[in-house]
Amino acid sequence: MPNPDHERFMRRAIELAARAGLEYGTGAPYGAVIVKDNKIVAEGMNRVLASHDPTWHGEIEAIRLACITLQTPKLTGCSLYTISEPCPMCAAASYWAGIEHIYYSGTVEETLMYAPLHRNLSRELTLPWEQRQIRLTRLLPGEAAEVWKKYQAKVETMPK
């Protein structure tokens, strides 16, 4: 039997998605919640259109707000509930934040039936850089390395 709390959290993510896409018109219908200790600590909805920001996905908003709420960049012990399997950006953000479990409702294939504009992104990210639409060119590597070296020295002297 499914855990009723999982279903409650997923229904909230779906409700946020409907608000974003149908009620408020802030972006496509995507919503997410972050849960810790069986309590919602943050919610997010797609605001791409409202903010003119292509990164303002529901998962990203939920992760940002959870980090602020919990006062940490690592969401140890947290789960993400989202209407669809996360896109590559949201999946990467989940890894960076230390999300321990992702629950989703729709598969990528189902989502692509309704959002075909994102169909080629996963394929594009598997290509070597020289074959991608966005070109990657290295400039001033030595100068960047100097900043990293100084940062590493600073971090090593910080109290632990």
PDB file of C-alpha atoms in Angstrom:
ATOM      1  CA  MET A   1       0.000   0.000   0.000  1.00  0.00           C
ATOM      2  CA  PRO A   2       1.420   3.447  -0.914  1.00  0.00           C
ATOM      3  CA  ASN A   3       2.486   5.708   1.918  1.00  0.00           C
ATOM      4  CA  PRO A   4      -0.297   8.314   2.336  1.00  0.00           C
ATOM      5  CA  ASP A   5       2.260  10.995   3.229  1.00  0.00           C
ATOM      6  CA  HIS A   6       4.044  10.411  -0.086  1.00  0.00           C
ATOM      7  CA  GLU A   7       0.745  10.834  -1.869  1.00  0.00           C
ATOM      8  CA  ARG A   8      -0.046  14.006   0.107  1.00  0.00           C
ATOM      9  CA  PHE A   9       3.313  15.547  -0.775  1.00  0.00           C
ATOM     10  CA  MET A  10       2.957  14.562  -4.441  1.00  0.00           C
ATOM     11  CA  ARG A  11      -0.561  15.983  -4.588  1.00  0.00           C
ATOM     12  CA  ARG A  12       0.813  19.279  -3.241  1.00  0.00           C
ATOM     13  CA  ALA A  13       3.478  19.320  -5.987  1.00  0.00           C
ATOM     14  CA  ILE A  14       0.762  18.655  -8.574  1.00  0.00           C
ATOM     15  CA  GLU A  15      -1.394  21.424  -7.082  1.00  0.00           C
ATOM     16  CA  LEU A  16       1.514  23.882  -7.339  1.00  0.00           C
ATOM     17  CA  ALA A  17       2.068  22.816 -10.955  1.00  0.00           C
ATOM     18  CA  ALA A  18      -1.581  23.479 -11.785  1.00  0.00           C
ATOM     19  CA  ARG A  19      -1.349  26.910 -10.173  1.00  0.00           C
ATOM     20  CA  ALA A  20       1.763  27.812 -12.157  1.00  0.00           C
ATOM     21  CA  GLY A  21       0.512  26.591 -15.525  1.00  0.00           C
ATOM     22  CA  LEU A  22      -3.231  27.026 -15.343  1.00  0.00           C
ATOM     23  CA  GLU A  23      -4.193  29.504 -12.648  1.00  0.00           C
ATOM     24  CA  TYR A  24      -1.354  32.043 -12.399  1.00  0.00           C
ATOM     25  CA  GLY A  25       0.244  31.559 -15.822  1.00  0.00           C
ATOM     26  CA  THR A  26       3.754  31.989 -14.394  1.00  0.00           C
ATOM     27  CA  GLY A  27       5.174  29.182 -16.513  1.00  0.00           C
ATOM     28  CA  ALA A  28       4.601  25.614 -17.609  1.00  0.00           C
ATOM     29  CA  PRO A  29       2.826  23.362 -15.105  1.00  0.00           C
ATOM     30  CA  TYR A  30       5.684  22.277 -12.860  1.00  0.00           C
ATOM     31  CA  GLY A  31       5.643  22.241  -9.081  1.00  0.00           C
ATOM     32  CA  ALA A  32       7.772  20.753  -6.327  1.00  0.00           C
ATOM     33  CA  VAL A  33       8.039  20.402  -2.579  1.00  0.00           C
ATOM     34  CA  ILE A  34      10.998  19.622  -0.320  1.00  0.00           C
ATOM     35  CA  VAL A  35      10.244  17.426   2.687  1.00  0.00           C
ATOM     36  CA  LYS A  36      12.327  16.790   5.794  1.00  0.00           C
ATOM     37  CA  ASP A  37      11.217  14.735   8.782  1.00  0.00           C
ATOM     38  CA  ASN A  38       7.842  14.219   7.102  1.00  0.00           C
ATOM     39  CA  LYS A  39       7.155  17.980   6.928  1.00  0.00           C
ATOM     40  CA  ILE A  40       7.168  20.297   3.934  1.00  0.00           C
ATOM     41  CA  VAL A  41      10.015  22.779   4.422  1.00  0.00           C
ATOM     42  CA  ALA A  42       9.724  24.507   1.031  1.00  0.00           C
ATOM     43  CA  GLU A  43       7.575  24.668  -2.082  1.00  0.00           C
ATOM     44  CA  GLY A  44       8.238  25.839  -5.590  1.00  0.00           C
ATOM     45  CA  MET A  45       6.466  26.377  -8.867  1.00  0.00           C
ATOM     46  CA  ASN A  46       7.573  27.222 -12.362  1.00  0.00           C
ATOM     47  CA  ARG A  47       7.996  30.981 -12.802  1.00  0.00           C
ATOM     48  CA  VAL A  48       9.932  31.011 -16.079  1.00  0.00           C
ATOM     49  CA  LEU A  49       7.439  33.249 -17.905  1.00  0.00           C
ATOM     50  CA  ALA A  50       6.710  35.576 -14.996  1.00  0.00           C
ATOM     51  CA  SER A  51      10.392  36.125 -14.155  1.00  0.00           C
ATOM     52  CA  HIS A  52      11.829  35.945 -17.695  1.00  0.00           C
ATOM     53  CA  ASP A  53      14.311  33.491 -16.164  1.00  0.00           C
ATOM     54  CA  PRO A  54      14.746  30.099 -17.875  1.00  0.00           C
ATOM     55  CA  THR A  55      16.190  28.596 -14.675  1.00  0.00           C
ATOM     56  CA  TRP A  56      13.181  29.369 -12.454  1.00  0.00           C
ATOM     57  CA  HIS A  57      11.816  25.831 -12.410  1.00  0.00           C
ATOM     58  CA  GLY A  58       9.660  24.600  -9.540  1.00  0.00           C
ATOM     59  CA  GLU A  59      12.411  22.295  -8.287  1.00  0.00           C
ATOM     60  CA  ILE A  60      14.994  25.074  -8.309  1.00  0.00           C
ATOM     61  CA  GLU A  61      12.700  27.410  -6.386  1.00  0.00           C
ATOM     62  CA  ALA A  62      11.943  24.691  -3.822  1.00  0.00           C
ATOM     63  CA  ILE A  63      15.647  23.886  -3.373  1.00  0.00           C
ATOM     64  CA  ARG A  64      16.569  27.570  -2.952  1.00  0.00           C
ATOM     65  CA  LEU A  65      13.813  28.163  -0.410  1.00  0.00           C
ATOM     66  CA  ALA A  66      14.626  24.962   1.504  1.00  0.00           C
ATOM     67  CA  CYS A  67      18.272  26.015   1.777  1.00  0.00           C
ATOM     68  CA  ILE A  68      17.214  29.426   3.074  1.00  0.00           C
ATOM     69  CA  THR A  69      14.682  27.934   5.496  1.00  0.00           C
ATOM     70  CA  LEU A  70      17.114  25.347   6.856  1.00  0.00           C
ATOM     71  CA  GLN A  71      20.088  27.765   6.676  1.00  0.00           C
ATOM     72  CA  THR A  72      22.324  25.311   4.835  1.00  0.00           C
ATOM     73  CA  PRO A  73      23.439  24.608   1.258  1.00  0.00           C
ATOM     74  CA  LYS A  74      23.139  20.860   1.931  1.00  0.00           C
ATOM     75  CA  LEU A  75      19.662  19.413   2.223  1.00  0.00           C
ATOM     76  CA  THR A  76      20.702  16.281   4.087  1.00  0.00           C
ATOM     77  CA  GLY A  77      17.711  14.158   5.030  1.00  0.00           C
ATOM     78  CA  CYS A  78      15.451  15.907   2.505  1.00  0.00           C
ATOM     79  CA  SER A  79      13.333  14.478  -0.286  1.00  0.00           C
ATOM     80  CA  LEU A  80      12.058  16.245  -3.393  1.00  0.00           C
ATOM     81  CA  TYR A  81       8.549  15.645  -4.722  1.00  0.00           C
ATOM     82  CA  THR A  82       8.019  16.884  -8.258  1.00  0.00           C
ATOM     83  CA  ILE A  83       5.376  16.517 -10.947  1.00  0.00           C
ATOM     84  CA  SER A  84       7.833  15.078 -13.480  1.00  0.00           C
ATOM     85  CA  GLU A  85      11.218  13.436 -13.634  1.00  0.00           C
ATOM     86  CA  PRO A  86      13.606  16.370 -13.193  1.00  0.00           C
ATOM     87  CA  CYS A  87      15.201  17.988 -16.214  1.00  0.00           C
ATOM     88  CA  PRO A  88      19.029  17.832 -16.338  1.00  0.00           C
ATOM     89  CA  MET A  89      19.356  21.237 -14.599  1.00  0.00           C
ATOM     90  CA  CYS A  90      17.012  20.302 -11.740  1.00  0.00           C
ATOM     91  CA  ALA A  91      18.603  16.863 -11.367  1.00  0.00           C
ATOM     92  CA  ALA A  92      22.048  18.482 -11.117  1.00  0.00           C
ATOM     93  CA  ALA A  93      20.776  21.000  -8.552  1.00  0.00           C
ATOM     94  CA  SER A  94      19.358  18.109  -6.526  1.00  0.00           C
ATOM     95  CA  TYR A  95      22.772  16.449  -6.486  1.00  0.00           C
ATOM     96  CA  TRP A  96      24.504  19.726  -5.524  1.00  0.00           C
ATOM     97  CA  ALA A  97      22.018  20.216  -2.687  1.00  0.00           C
ATOM     98  CA  GLY A  98      22.368  16.668  -1.393  1.00  0.00           C
ATOM     99  CA  ILE A  99      18.737  15.670  -1.896  1.00  0.00           C
ATOM    100  CA  GLU A 100      18.458  12.064  -0.764  1.00  0.00           C
ATOM    101  CA  HIS A 101      15.363  10.915  -2.676  1.00  0.00           C
ATOM    102  CA  ILE A 102      13.318  12.242  -5.580  1.00  0.00           C
ATOM    103  CA  TYR A 103       9.684  11.234  -6.007  1.00  0.00           C
ATOM    104  CA  TYR A 104       7.992  12.080  -9.318  1.00  0.00           C
ATOM    105  CA  SER A 105       4.663  11.564 -11.036  1.00  0.00           C
ATOM    106  CA  GLY A 106       5.252  11.856 -14.804  1.00  0.00           C
ATOM    107  CA  THR A 107       8.060  10.271 -16.788  1.00  0.00           C
ATOM    108  CA  VAL A 108      10.259  12.223 -19.180  1.00  0.00           C
ATOM    109  CA  GLU A 109       8.494  10.537 -22.098  1.00  0.00           C
ATOM    110  CA  GLU A 110       5.060  11.559 -20.802  1.00  0.00           C
ATOM    111  CA  THR A 111       6.234  15.109 -20.152  1.00  0.00           C
ATOM    112  CA  LEU A 112       7.695  15.391 -23.661  1.00  0.00           C
ATOM    113  CA  MET A 113       4.283  14.580 -25.139  1.00  0.00           C
ATOM    114  CA  TYR A 114       3.126  17.930 -23.736  1.00  0.00           C
ATOM    115  CA  ALA A 115       6.404  19.906 -23.762  1.00  0.00           C
ATOM    116  CA  PRO A 116       8.182  18.893 -26.996  1.00  0.00           C
ATOM    117  CA  LEU A 117      10.499  21.936 -26.947  1.00  0.00           C
ATOM    118  CA  HIS A 118      12.701  20.131 -24.434  1.00  0.00           C
ATOM    119  CA  ARG A 119      12.973  16.962 -26.495  1.00  0.00           C
ATOM    120  CA  ASN A 120      16.550  17.527 -27.712  1.00  0.00           C
ATOM    121  CA  LEU A 121      18.141  18.798 -24.484  1.00  0.00           C
ATOM    122  CA  SER A 122      19.058  15.402 -23.022  1.00  0.00           C
ATOM    123  CA  ARG A 123      20.528  14.293 -26.357  1.00  0.00           C
ATOM    124  CA  GLU A 124      22.447  17.566 -26.690  1.00  0.00           C
ATOM    125  CA  LEU A 125      24.049  17.132 -23.263  1.00  0.00           C
ATOM    126  CA  THR A 126      25.432  13.717 -24.234  1.00  0.00           C
ATOM    127  CA  LEU A 127      27.356  15.109 -27.209  1.00  0.00           C
ATOM    128  CA  PRO A 128      31.026  16.154 -27.007  1.00  0.00           C
ATOM    129  CA  TRP A 129      31.354  19.938 -26.642  1.00  0.00           C
ATOM    130  CA  GLU A 130      32.617  20.361 -30.207  1.00  0.00           C
ATOM    131  CA  GLN A 131      29.312  18.928 -31.517  1.00  0.00           C
ATOM    132  CA  ARG A 132      26.954  20.970 -29.331  1.00  0.00           C
ATOM    133  CA  GLN A 133      24.989  24.033 -30.388  1.00  0.00           C
ATOM    134  CA  ILE A 134      26.641  26.142 -27.680  1.00  0.00           C
ATOM    135  CA  ARG A 135      30.348  26.569 -28.331  1.00  0.00           C
ATOM    136  CA  LEU A 136      32.880  26.227 -25.501  1.00  0.00           C
ATOM    137  CA  THR A 137      36.151  28.174 -25.752  1.00  0.00           C
ATOM    138  CA  ARG A 138      38.826  28.367 -23.066  1.00  0.00           C
ATOM    139  CA  LEU A 139      40.303  31.790 -22.226  1.00  0.00           C
ATOM    140  CA  LEU A 140      42.793  32.962 -19.558  1.00  0.00           C
ATOM    141  CA  PRO A 141      43.128  29.625 -17.713  1.00  0.00           C
ATOM    142  CA  GLY A 142      46.126  30.803 -15.679  1.00  0.00           C
ATOM    143  CA  GLU A 143      44.243  33.768 -14.257  1.00  0.00           C
ATOM    144  CA  ALA A 144      41.343  31.585 -13.216  1.00  0.00           C
ATOM    145  CA  ALA A 145      43.730  29.120 -11.561  1.00  0.00           C
ATOM    146  CA  GLU A 146      45.182  31.951  -9.440  1.00  0.00           C
ATOM    147  CA  VAL A 147      41.742  32.730  -8.019  1.00  0.00           C
ATOM    148  CA  TRP A 148      41.167  29.033  -7.232  1.00  0.00           C
ATOM    149  CA  LYS A 149      44.558  28.765  -5.509  1.00  0.00           C
ATOM    150  CA  LYS A 150      43.807  31.794  -3.331  1.00  0.00           C
ATOM    151  CA  TYR A 151      40.377  30.437  -2.484  1.00  0.00           C
ATOM    152  CA  GLN A 152      41.826  27.040  -1.557  1.00  0.00           C
ATOM    153  CA  ALA A 153      44.356  28.723   0.753  1.00  0.00           C
ATOM    154  CA  LYS A 154      41.554  30.743   2.359  1.00  0.00           C
ATOM    155  CA  VAL A 155      39.368  27.664   2.897  1.00  0.00           C
ATOM    156  CA  GLU A 156      42.287  25.738   4.428  1.00  0.00           C
ATOM    157  CA  THR A 157      42.719  28.447   7.100  1.00  0.00           C
ATOM    158  CA  MET A 158      39.029  28.656   8.012  1.00  0.00           C
ATOM    159  CA  PRO A 159      37.986  27.112  11.332  1.00  0.00           C
ATOM    160  CA  LYS A 160      36.350  23.749  10.904  1.00  0.00           C
TER     161      LYS A 160
END
